mmCIF file of C-alpha atoms and ligand atoms in Angstrom:
data_model
loop_
_atom_site.group_PDB
_atom_site.id
_atom_site.type_symbol
_atom_site.label_atom_id
_atom_site.label_comp_id
_atom_site.label_asym_id
_atom_site.label_seq_id
_atom_site.Cartn_x
_atom_site.Cartn_y
_atom_site.Cartn_z
ATOM 1 C CA MET A 1 -71.648 -158.584 27.249
ATOM 2 C CA CYS A 2 -71.088 -160.992 30.181
ATOM 3 C CA GLY A 3 -69.200 -160.002 33.274
ATOM 4 C CA ILE A 4 -66.135 -161.690 34.687
ATOM 5 C CA ALA A 5 -64.631 -161.299 38.136
ATOM 6 C CA GLY A 6 -61.888 -163.235 39.873
ATOM 7 C CA LEU A 7 -59.870 -162.954 43.046
ATOM 8 C CA GLN A 8 -56.794 -164.869 44.159
ATOM 9 C CA VAL A 9 -55.831 -164.261 47.750
ATOM 10 C CA ARG A 10 -52.125 -163.996 48.570
ATOM 11 C CA ASP A 11 -52.449 -162.893 52.197
ATOM 12 C CA PRO A 12 -54.066 -165.787 54.140
ATOM 13 C CA SER A 13 -55.671 -163.312 56.532
ATOM 14 C CA LEU A 14 -58.009 -162.350 53.661
ATOM 15 C CA GLU A 15 -59.242 -165.924 53.094
ATOM 16 C CA PRO A 16 -62.209 -165.502 55.492
ATOM 17 C CA ARG A 17 -63.283 -162.482 53.382
ATOM 18 C CA LEU A 18 -63.138 -164.133 49.947
ATOM 19 C CA GLY A 19 -66.918 -164.427 49.642
ATOM 20 C CA GLU A 20 -67.597 -160.904 50.878
ATOM 21 C CA LEU A 21 -65.124 -159.431 48.373
ATOM 22 C CA LEU A 22 -66.336 -161.631 45.513
ATOM 23 C CA THR A 23 -69.976 -160.754 46.254
ATOM 24 C CA GLY A 24 -69.156 -157.070 45.748
ATOM 25 C CA MET A 25 -67.443 -157.884 42.451
ATOM 26 C CA LEU A 26 -70.324 -160.076 41.235
ATOM 27 C CA HIS A 27 -72.826 -157.351 42.093
ATOM 28 C CA GLN A 28 -70.928 -154.849 39.942
ATOM 29 C CA ALA A 29 -70.947 -157.371 37.067
ATOM 30 C CA ALA A 30 -74.702 -157.994 37.283
ATOM 31 C CA GLU A 31 -75.774 -155.581 34.571
ATOM 32 C CA ARG A 32 -73.390 -157.177 32.062
ATOM 33 C CA GLY A 33 -75.104 -160.546 32.508
ATOM 34 C CA PRO A 34 -78.637 -160.607 33.887
ATOM 35 C CA ASP A 35 -79.521 -164.110 32.512
ATOM 36 C CA SER A 36 -77.489 -166.422 34.723
ATOM 37 C CA ALA A 37 -74.543 -166.450 37.074
ATOM 38 C CA GLY A 38 -72.033 -168.805 38.577
ATOM 39 C CA VAL A 39 -69.076 -168.993 40.891
ATOM 40 C CA ALA A 40 -66.164 -171.343 41.492
ATOM 41 C CA LEU A 41 -64.799 -171.396 45.028
ATOM 42 C CA TYR A 42 -61.517 -173.048 45.956
ATOM 43 C CA GLY A 43 -61.232 -173.839 49.628
ATOM 44 C CA ASP A 44 -64.694 -172.859 50.903
ATOM 45 C CA ALA A 45 -64.941 -175.105 53.955
ATOM 46 C CA ARG A 46 -68.738 -174.701 54.120
ATOM 47 C CA LEU A 47 -69.051 -176.672 50.874
ATOM 48 C CA THR A 48 -65.898 -178.803 50.714
ATOM 49 C CA PRO A 49 -63.884 -179.622 53.827
ATOM 50 C CA PRO A 50 -60.134 -179.072 53.335
ATOM 51 C CA GLY A 51 -58.491 -181.827 51.300
ATOM 52 C CA HIS A 52 -61.774 -183.508 50.361
ATOM 53 C CA SER A 53 -62.416 -184.537 46.790
ATOM 54 C CA ALA A 54 -65.481 -182.710 45.527
ATOM 55 C CA VAL A 55 -67.867 -183.023 42.598
ATOM 56 C CA SER A 56 -70.434 -180.335 41.838
ATOM 57 C CA LEU A 57 -73.593 -181.109 39.915
ATOM 58 C CA LEU A 58 -76.807 -179.471 38.939
ATOM 59 C CA ALA A 59 -79.208 -180.733 41.582
ATOM 60 C CA PRO A 60 -80.800 -183.899 40.182
ATOM 61 C CA GLY A 61 -84.569 -183.712 40.750
ATOM 62 C CA ASP A 62 -86.117 -183.293 44.179
ATOM 63 C CA ALA A 63 -83.742 -185.459 46.192
ATOM 64 C CA SER A 64 -82.367 -183.845 49.347
ATOM 65 C CA ALA A 65 -78.609 -183.545 49.858
ATOM 66 C CA SER A 66 -78.601 -186.433 52.335
ATOM 67 C CA GLU A 67 -80.610 -188.615 49.917
ATOM 68 C CA ILE A 68 -78.116 -187.766 47.161
ATOM 69 C CA ALA A 69 -75.158 -188.712 49.373
ATOM 70 C CA ALA A 70 -76.888 -191.927 50.495
ATOM 71 C CA ARG A 71 -77.483 -192.969 46.881
ATOM 72 C CA ILE A 72 -73.815 -192.332 45.984
ATOM 73 C CA GLY A 73 -72.768 -194.273 49.063
ATOM 74 C CA GLY A 74 -69.411 -194.767 50.778
ATOM 75 C CA ASP A 75 -68.203 -191.924 52.948
ATOM 76 C CA THR A 76 -69.712 -189.187 50.800
ATOM 77 C CA ALA A 77 -71.613 -186.184 52.112
ATOM 78 C CA ALA A 78 -73.461 -183.538 50.112
ATOM 79 C CA VAL A 79 -74.582 -179.925 50.364
ATOM 80 C CA THR A 80 -77.283 -178.423 48.144
ATOM 81 C CA VAL A 81 -77.043 -174.704 47.440
ATOM 82 C CA SER A 82 -79.573 -173.077 45.143
ATOM 83 C CA GLN A 83 -79.631 -175.112 41.887
ATOM 84 C CA SER A 84 -76.358 -176.981 42.615
ATOM 85 C CA THR A 85 -75.247 -179.843 44.839
ATOM 86 C CA VAL A 86 -71.650 -180.363 45.969
ATOM 87 C CA VAL A 87 -70.733 -183.946 46.917
ATOM 88 C CA HIS A 88 -67.505 -184.569 48.806
ATOM 89 C CA SER A 89 -65.476 -187.437 50.203
ATOM 90 C CA PRO A 90 -62.430 -187.567 52.476
ATOM 91 C CA THR A 91 -61.051 -190.768 50.937
ATOM 92 C CA LEU A 92 -62.104 -191.163 47.284
ATOM 93 C CA ALA A 93 -59.870 -189.738 44.562
ATOM 94 C CA VAL A 94 -61.610 -187.044 42.517
ATOM 95 C CA ALA A 95 -61.953 -189.325 39.470
ATOM 96 C CA ASP A 96 -63.436 -192.128 41.587
ATOM 97 C CA LEU A 97 -65.887 -189.763 43.250
ATOM 98 C CA GLU A 98 -66.960 -188.529 39.811
ATOM 99 C CA LYS A 99 -67.496 -192.141 38.683
ATOM 100 C CA ALA A 100 -69.593 -192.859 41.787
ATOM 101 C CA VAL A 101 -71.716 -189.732 41.181
ATOM 102 C CA ARG A 102 -72.229 -190.680 37.518
ATOM 103 C CA ALA A 103 -73.196 -194.242 38.461
ATOM 104 C CA ALA A 104 -75.806 -192.991 40.951
ATOM 105 C CA PHE A 105 -77.094 -190.110 38.784
ATOM 106 C CA PRO A 106 -76.431 -190.948 35.131
ATOM 107 C CA GLN A 107 -78.530 -188.007 33.874
ATOM 108 C CA ALA A 108 -76.988 -185.369 36.150
ATOM 109 C CA VAL A 109 -74.866 -182.586 34.677
ATOM 110 C CA ILE A 110 -71.539 -182.510 36.498
ATOM 111 C CA THR A 111 -70.369 -178.907 36.690
ATOM 112 C CA GLY A 112 -67.104 -179.223 38.591
ATOM 113 C CA ARG A 113 -64.599 -181.650 40.041
ATOM 114 C CA GLY A 114 -61.510 -181.070 42.138
ATOM 115 C CA THR A 115 -59.964 -180.951 45.574
ATOM 116 C CA GLY A 116 -61.798 -178.424 47.695
ATOM 117 C CA LEU A 117 -63.505 -176.974 44.593
ATOM 118 C CA ALA A 118 -67.196 -176.072 44.494
ATOM 119 C CA VAL A 119 -68.970 -174.774 41.381
ATOM 120 C CA LEU A 120 -72.370 -173.155 41.907
ATOM 121 C CA LYS A 121 -74.352 -171.866 38.960
ATOM 122 C CA GLY A 122 -77.825 -171.304 37.722
ATOM 123 C CA VAL A 123 -80.333 -169.236 35.817
ATOM 124 C CA GLY A 124 -81.521 -166.008 37.392
ATOM 125 C CA HIS A 125 -80.386 -162.535 38.338
ATOM 126 C CA PRO A 126 -76.813 -162.557 39.710
ATOM 127 C CA ASP A 127 -77.743 -160.693 42.897
ATOM 128 C CA VAL A 128 -80.522 -163.194 43.643
ATOM 129 C CA LEU A 129 -78.197 -166.127 42.971
ATOM 130 C CA ALA A 130 -75.464 -164.598 45.179
ATOM 131 C CA GLU A 131 -78.034 -164.469 48.011
ATOM 132 C CA GLU A 132 -79.066 -168.078 47.359
ATOM 133 C CA PHE A 133 -75.381 -169.140 47.351
ATOM 134 C CA ASP A 134 -74.873 -167.149 50.597
ATOM 135 C CA LEU A 135 -71.778 -166.048 48.710
ATOM 136 C CA ARG A 136 -70.986 -163.356 51.271
ATOM 137 C CA ALA A 137 -70.168 -166.108 53.809
ATOM 138 C CA ALA A 138 -67.828 -168.020 51.493
ATOM 139 C CA THR A 139 -64.171 -168.385 52.406
ATOM 140 C CA GLY A 140 -61.178 -169.615 50.476
ATOM 141 C CA ARG A 141 -58.036 -168.867 48.526
ATOM 142 C CA GLN A 142 -59.408 -168.311 45.036
ATOM 143 C CA GLY A 143 -62.800 -167.484 43.606
ATOM 144 C CA ILE A 144 -64.237 -166.579 40.235
ATOM 145 C CA ALA A 145 -67.634 -165.269 39.245
ATOM 146 C CA HIS A 146 -69.462 -164.840 35.953
ATOM 147 C CA THR A 147 -72.652 -163.106 34.926
ATOM 148 C CA ARG A 148 -74.073 -164.273 31.600
ATOM 149 C CA MET A 149 -75.862 -162.560 28.778
ATOM 150 C CA ALA A 150 -76.258 -165.531 26.453
ATOM 151 C CA THR A 151 -74.972 -165.220 22.904
ATOM 152 C CA GLU A 152 -74.443 -168.769 21.652
ATOM 153 C CA SER A 153 -76.823 -171.095 23.437
ATOM 154 C CA ALA A 154 -80.040 -171.084 25.425
ATOM 155 C CA VAL A 155 -80.326 -169.660 28.924
ATOM 156 C CA THR A 156 -80.104 -172.900 30.915
ATOM 157 C CA PRO A 157 -78.248 -173.862 34.106
ATOM 158 C CA GLU A 158 -75.805 -176.008 32.120
ATOM 159 C CA GLY A 159 -75.158 -173.072 29.775
ATOM 160 C CA ALA A 160 -74.080 -170.856 32.687
ATOM 161 C CA HIS A 161 -70.393 -170.360 33.483
ATOM 162 C CA PRO A 162 -67.940 -171.322 35.006
ATOM 163 C CA PHE A 163 -67.167 -174.348 32.874
ATOM 164 C CA SER A 164 -65.126 -176.853 34.832
ATOM 165 C CA VAL A 165 -64.550 -179.959 32.730
ATOM 166 C CA ASP A 166 -61.150 -180.994 34.056
ATOM 167 C CA GLU A 167 -59.931 -181.590 37.596
ATOM 168 C CA ASN A 168 -59.539 -178.262 39.439
ATOM 169 C CA VAL A 169 -59.722 -176.221 36.198
ATOM 170 C CA CYS A 170 -62.453 -173.574 35.780
ATOM 171 C CA LEU A 171 -63.004 -171.217 32.843
ATOM 172 C CA VAL A 172 -65.179 -168.140 32.413
ATOM 173 C CA HIS A 173 -65.600 -166.331 29.101
ATOM 174 C CA ASN A 174 -66.793 -162.980 27.868
ATOM 175 C CA GLY A 175 -67.308 -162.978 24.119
ATOM 176 C CA SER A 176 -68.238 -165.452 21.428
ATOM 177 C CA PHE A 177 -66.133 -167.977 19.565
ATOM 178 C CA ALA A 178 -66.865 -167.852 15.823
ATOM 179 C CA ASN A 179 -65.609 -171.356 14.945
ATOM 180 C CA HIS A 180 -66.814 -173.235 18.013
ATOM 181 C CA ALA A 181 -69.049 -175.598 15.994
ATOM 182 C CA THR A 182 -66.072 -176.793 13.912
ATOM 183 C CA ILE A 183 -63.877 -177.316 16.974
ATOM 184 C CA ARG A 184 -66.748 -179.075 18.775
ATOM 185 C CA ARG A 185 -66.982 -181.533 15.856
ATOM 186 C CA GLU A 186 -63.220 -182.135 15.959
ATOM 187 C CA LEU A 187 -63.230 -182.743 19.711
ATOM 188 C CA ARG A 188 -66.272 -185.027 19.424
ATOM 189 C CA ALA A 189 -64.400 -187.058 16.794
ATOM 190 C CA GLU A 190 -61.709 -187.577 19.464
ATOM 191 C CA GLY A 191 -64.376 -188.960 21.811
ATOM 192 C CA ILE A 192 -64.889 -185.836 23.905
ATOM 193 C CA GLU A 193 -68.465 -185.353 25.127
ATOM 194 C CA PHE A 194 -70.248 -182.068 25.857
ATOM 195 C CA ASP A 195 -72.804 -181.038 28.463
ATOM 196 C CA SER A 196 -74.216 -177.993 26.669
ATOM 197 C CA GLU A 197 -74.426 -176.192 23.341
ATOM 198 C CA ASN A 198 -72.426 -173.296 24.758
ATOM 199 C CA ASP A 199 -69.402 -172.020 22.801
ATOM 200 C CA SER A 200 -67.492 -171.352 26.029
ATOM 201 C CA GLU A 201 -67.721 -175.057 26.935
ATOM 202 C CA VAL A 202 -65.849 -175.761 23.689
ATOM 203 C CA GLY A 203 -63.064 -173.484 24.960
ATOM 204 C CA ALA A 204 -62.998 -175.337 28.283
ATOM 205 C CA ARG A 205 -62.940 -178.756 26.564
ATOM 206 C CA PHE A 206 -60.150 -177.581 24.252
ATOM 207 C CA VAL A 207 -58.041 -176.400 27.204
ATOM 208 C CA ALA A 208 -58.676 -179.718 28.994
ATOM 209 C CA ALA A 209 -57.578 -181.640 25.873
ATOM 210 C CA GLN A 210 -54.341 -179.627 25.697
ATOM 211 C CA LEU A 211 -53.644 -180.245 29.395
ATOM 212 C CA ALA A 212 -54.330 -183.962 28.861
ATOM 213 C CA ALA A 213 -51.805 -183.874 26.004
ATOM 214 C CA GLY A 214 -49.167 -182.718 28.500
ATOM 215 C CA HIS A 215 -49.122 -178.958 27.914
ATOM 216 C CA ASP A 216 -49.165 -176.540 30.819
ATOM 217 C CA LEU A 217 -51.972 -174.003 31.186
ATOM 218 C CA GLU A 218 -49.997 -171.178 29.567
ATOM 219 C CA LYS A 219 -49.280 -173.282 26.463
ATOM 220 C CA ALA A 220 -52.877 -174.557 26.378
ATOM 221 C CA LEU A 221 -54.139 -170.960 26.251
ATOM 222 C CA LYS A 222 -51.597 -170.024 23.553
ATOM 223 C CA LEU A 223 -52.877 -172.947 21.479
ATOM 224 C CA LEU A 224 -56.443 -171.737 22.102
ATOM 225 C CA CYS A 225 -55.489 -168.321 20.681
ATOM 226 C CA GLU A 226 -54.151 -170.028 17.548
ATOM 227 C CA ARG A 227 -57.182 -172.261 17.067
ATOM 228 C CA PHE A 228 -60.185 -170.123 18.081
ATOM 229 C CA ASP A 229 -61.609 -167.259 16.051
ATOM 230 C CA GLY A 230 -63.890 -164.612 17.500
ATOM 231 C CA PHE A 231 -63.973 -162.513 20.614
ATOM 232 C CA TYR A 232 -62.844 -163.546 24.028
ATOM 233 C CA THR A 233 -61.559 -162.531 27.367
ATOM 234 C CA LEU A 234 -60.959 -165.664 29.422
ATOM 235 C CA LEU A 235 -60.138 -166.187 33.066
ATOM 236 C CA VAL A 236 -58.958 -169.705 33.894
ATOM 237 C CA THR A 237 -58.158 -170.939 37.403
ATOM 238 C CA THR A 238 -56.831 -174.137 38.948
ATOM 239 C CA GLY A 239 -56.793 -173.272 42.656
ATOM 240 C CA ASP A 240 -53.072 -172.525 42.395
ATOM 241 C CA THR A 241 -52.941 -170.666 39.094
ATOM 242 C CA PHE A 242 -54.919 -167.657 37.898
ATOM 243 C CA ALA A 243 -54.655 -167.030 34.125
ATOM 244 C CA VAL A 244 -56.035 -164.335 31.814
ATOM 245 C CA VAL A 245 -55.992 -164.114 28.019
ATOM 246 C CA ARG A 246 -57.712 -161.907 25.423
ATOM 247 C CA ASP A 247 -58.276 -162.231 21.679
ATOM 248 C CA ALA A 248 -56.070 -160.647 19.022
ATOM 249 C CA ILE A 249 -57.875 -157.314 19.019
ATOM 250 C CA ALA A 250 -58.700 -157.339 22.740
ATOM 251 C CA CYS A 251 -62.309 -156.778 21.795
ATOM 252 C CA LYS A 252 -63.763 -157.552 25.220
ATOM 253 C CA PRO A 253 -62.912 -155.468 28.267
ATOM 254 C CA ALA A 254 -60.509 -156.726 30.916
ATOM 255 C CA VAL A 255 -58.569 -155.160 33.724
ATOM 256 C CA VAL A 256 -56.197 -156.664 36.286
ATOM 257 C CA ALA A 257 -55.257 -155.265 39.680
ATOM 258 C CA GLU A 258 -52.695 -156.667 42.098
ATOM 259 C CA THR A 259 -51.264 -155.924 45.492
ATOM 260 C CA ASP A 260 -49.072 -157.985 47.816
ATOM 261 C CA ALA A 261 -52.313 -159.290 49.373
ATOM 262 C CA TRP A 262 -54.272 -160.342 46.250
ATOM 263 C CA VAL A 263 -54.547 -160.428 42.456
ATOM 264 C CA ALA A 264 -57.891 -159.695 40.831
ATOM 265 C CA MET A 265 -59.312 -159.565 37.337
ATOM 266 C CA ALA A 266 -62.553 -157.984 36.162
ATOM 267 C CA SER A 267 -64.442 -156.819 33.116
ATOM 268 C CA GLU A 268 -64.496 -153.270 34.489
ATOM 269 C CA TYR A 269 -62.374 -151.355 36.992
ATOM 270 C CA ARG A 270 -65.299 -150.492 39.249
ATOM 271 C CA TYR A 271 -65.575 -154.157 40.383
ATOM 272 C CA PHE A 272 -62.325 -153.546 42.324
ATOM 273 C CA ALA A 273 -63.362 -150.353 44.091
ATOM 274 C CA HIS A 274 -64.116 -152.074 47.443
ATOM 275 C CA LEU A 275 -61.011 -154.284 47.528
ATOM 276 C CA PRO A 276 -58.666 -153.491 50.440
ATOM 277 C CA GLY A 277 -55.581 -151.579 49.280
ATOM 278 C CA ILE A 278 -56.967 -150.820 45.804
ATOM 279 C CA GLU A 279 -55.617 -147.230 46.084
ATOM 280 C CA SER A 280 -52.056 -148.516 45.764
ATOM 281 C CA ALA A 281 -52.717 -151.549 43.515
ATOM 282 C CA ARG A 282 -50.863 -152.055 40.224
ATOM 283 C CA VAL A 283 -53.656 -151.835 37.650
ATOM 284 C CA PHE A 284 -53.339 -152.649 33.951
ATOM 285 C CA GLU A 285 -55.234 -153.856 30.898
ATOM 286 C CA PRO A 286 -53.966 -157.195 29.581
ATOM 287 C CA GLU A 287 -52.445 -157.024 26.076
ATOM 288 C CA PRO A 288 -54.028 -158.944 23.172
ATOM 289 C CA GLU A 289 -53.071 -162.635 22.865
ATOM 290 C CA GLU A 290 -50.679 -162.448 25.794
ATOM 291 C CA VAL A 291 -51.202 -165.146 28.398
ATOM 292 C CA TYR A 292 -50.847 -163.822 31.956
ATOM 293 C CA THR A 293 -50.502 -166.293 34.812
ATOM 294 C CA TRP A 294 -50.104 -165.881 38.546
ATOM 295 C CA GLN A 295 -49.173 -168.740 40.884
ATOM 296 C CA ARG A 296 -50.105 -168.938 44.509
HETATM 297 N N1 LIG B 301 -72.089 -162.396 26.480
HETATM 298 C C1 LIG B 301 -71.106 -163.264 26.549
HETATM 299 O O1 LIG B 301 -69.933 -162.923 26.719
HETATM 300 C C2 LIG B 301 -71.530 -164.691 26.343
HETATM 301 C C3 LIG B 301 -70.467 -165.751 26.550
HETATM 302 C C4 LIG B 301 -70.800 -167.030 25.817
HETATM 303 N N2 LIG B 301 -70.706 -166.856 24.409
HETATM 304 C C5 LIG B 301 -72.174 -167.532 26.217
HETATM 305 O O2 LIG B 301 -73.071 -167.575 25.433
HETATM 306 O O3 LIG B 301 -72.378 -167.901 27.329
#
C-alpha cells in the first residue's frame, strides 16, 4: 500500500487553495497509509516567504522555533509545525543555509532544502497530521502528499515520505524496491550518506546522483527504471516539474488527471473527486516504465 497525491497548479488563481485541495486528496489516501504521512509544499508563504532559501528538519529536541533560529544565527527565522521545523533566510544560498543548520544541529535529520520549499512529515494518522500541519491553510504552486504503510524500514519520522535529498527535488514512492540494499552499498561507496533505512530514500539518492552527474529529471528516472528492481509508482517534483513513473508491470496503482488549471496525480481516482473542473479533466493511467513530466 501507501498513498500518493500531488497537485501542480497552472491557474494562479488556484494557488490560495492548494492546501485545501491537497488536504482532500491526503484524506482520501489515509487508508492506504495509516502509519505516517508527509507533504512537500512549494511556495507556501506561511512557512517560507517567497524567494527565501529554506531547510526543513525534524524538530531537534525541545527547542522552540525562535531558539532554533537564534542558534543557527544570521538572518534566519524558523517555524515549527508538528514534528518538523522549517528554517529560512532571505540572503543565504540554500547550500549555505543547510551548512549553517548542520553546524548548529549536527544530529538533526534534514528532510528538505530548496527555494520556497517546506517538507513536513511525521509518524501518525494522516488526518491527524494534516490538522497539525494546518494543511488546509497552505498555499502555493505545487504540493505532494504521501501516506505510508511501511514495508522496508521502521515506522519513524525519518522513514516517512517525501524524501527530499537534493535542492528542490522531492520524491514519494508506493511500492518496494527489491535491490535497494545493493544500490545503497554502491552509493555509499561513492560517499553518499543516508538518513534512514528506507528503500525509497535509496531511490531519492539515486535520482540526486543522476542529476548531479548532469542528467535531467526525465533521464534520471529512466536510469532508475533500468537499475531498480521491484514495484514502484513514483511522483517526483522540483517546484517547476512534476514527474510520474511506474515499474515495468505497473504493479502499483496510479492515475493522472489534468485540466488547463492544474495537473494532479493520485493512487486512486477518488482523490480527484473534489478538484474543480474534474468532470472535464483528461484522465489516464500512466503506462509502465514511461516517464511523464509536466513543466510549469
Ligand atoms: N507501502 C509502501 O508503498 C511503502 C513504500 C516504502 N517501501 C516504505 O517502506 O516506505
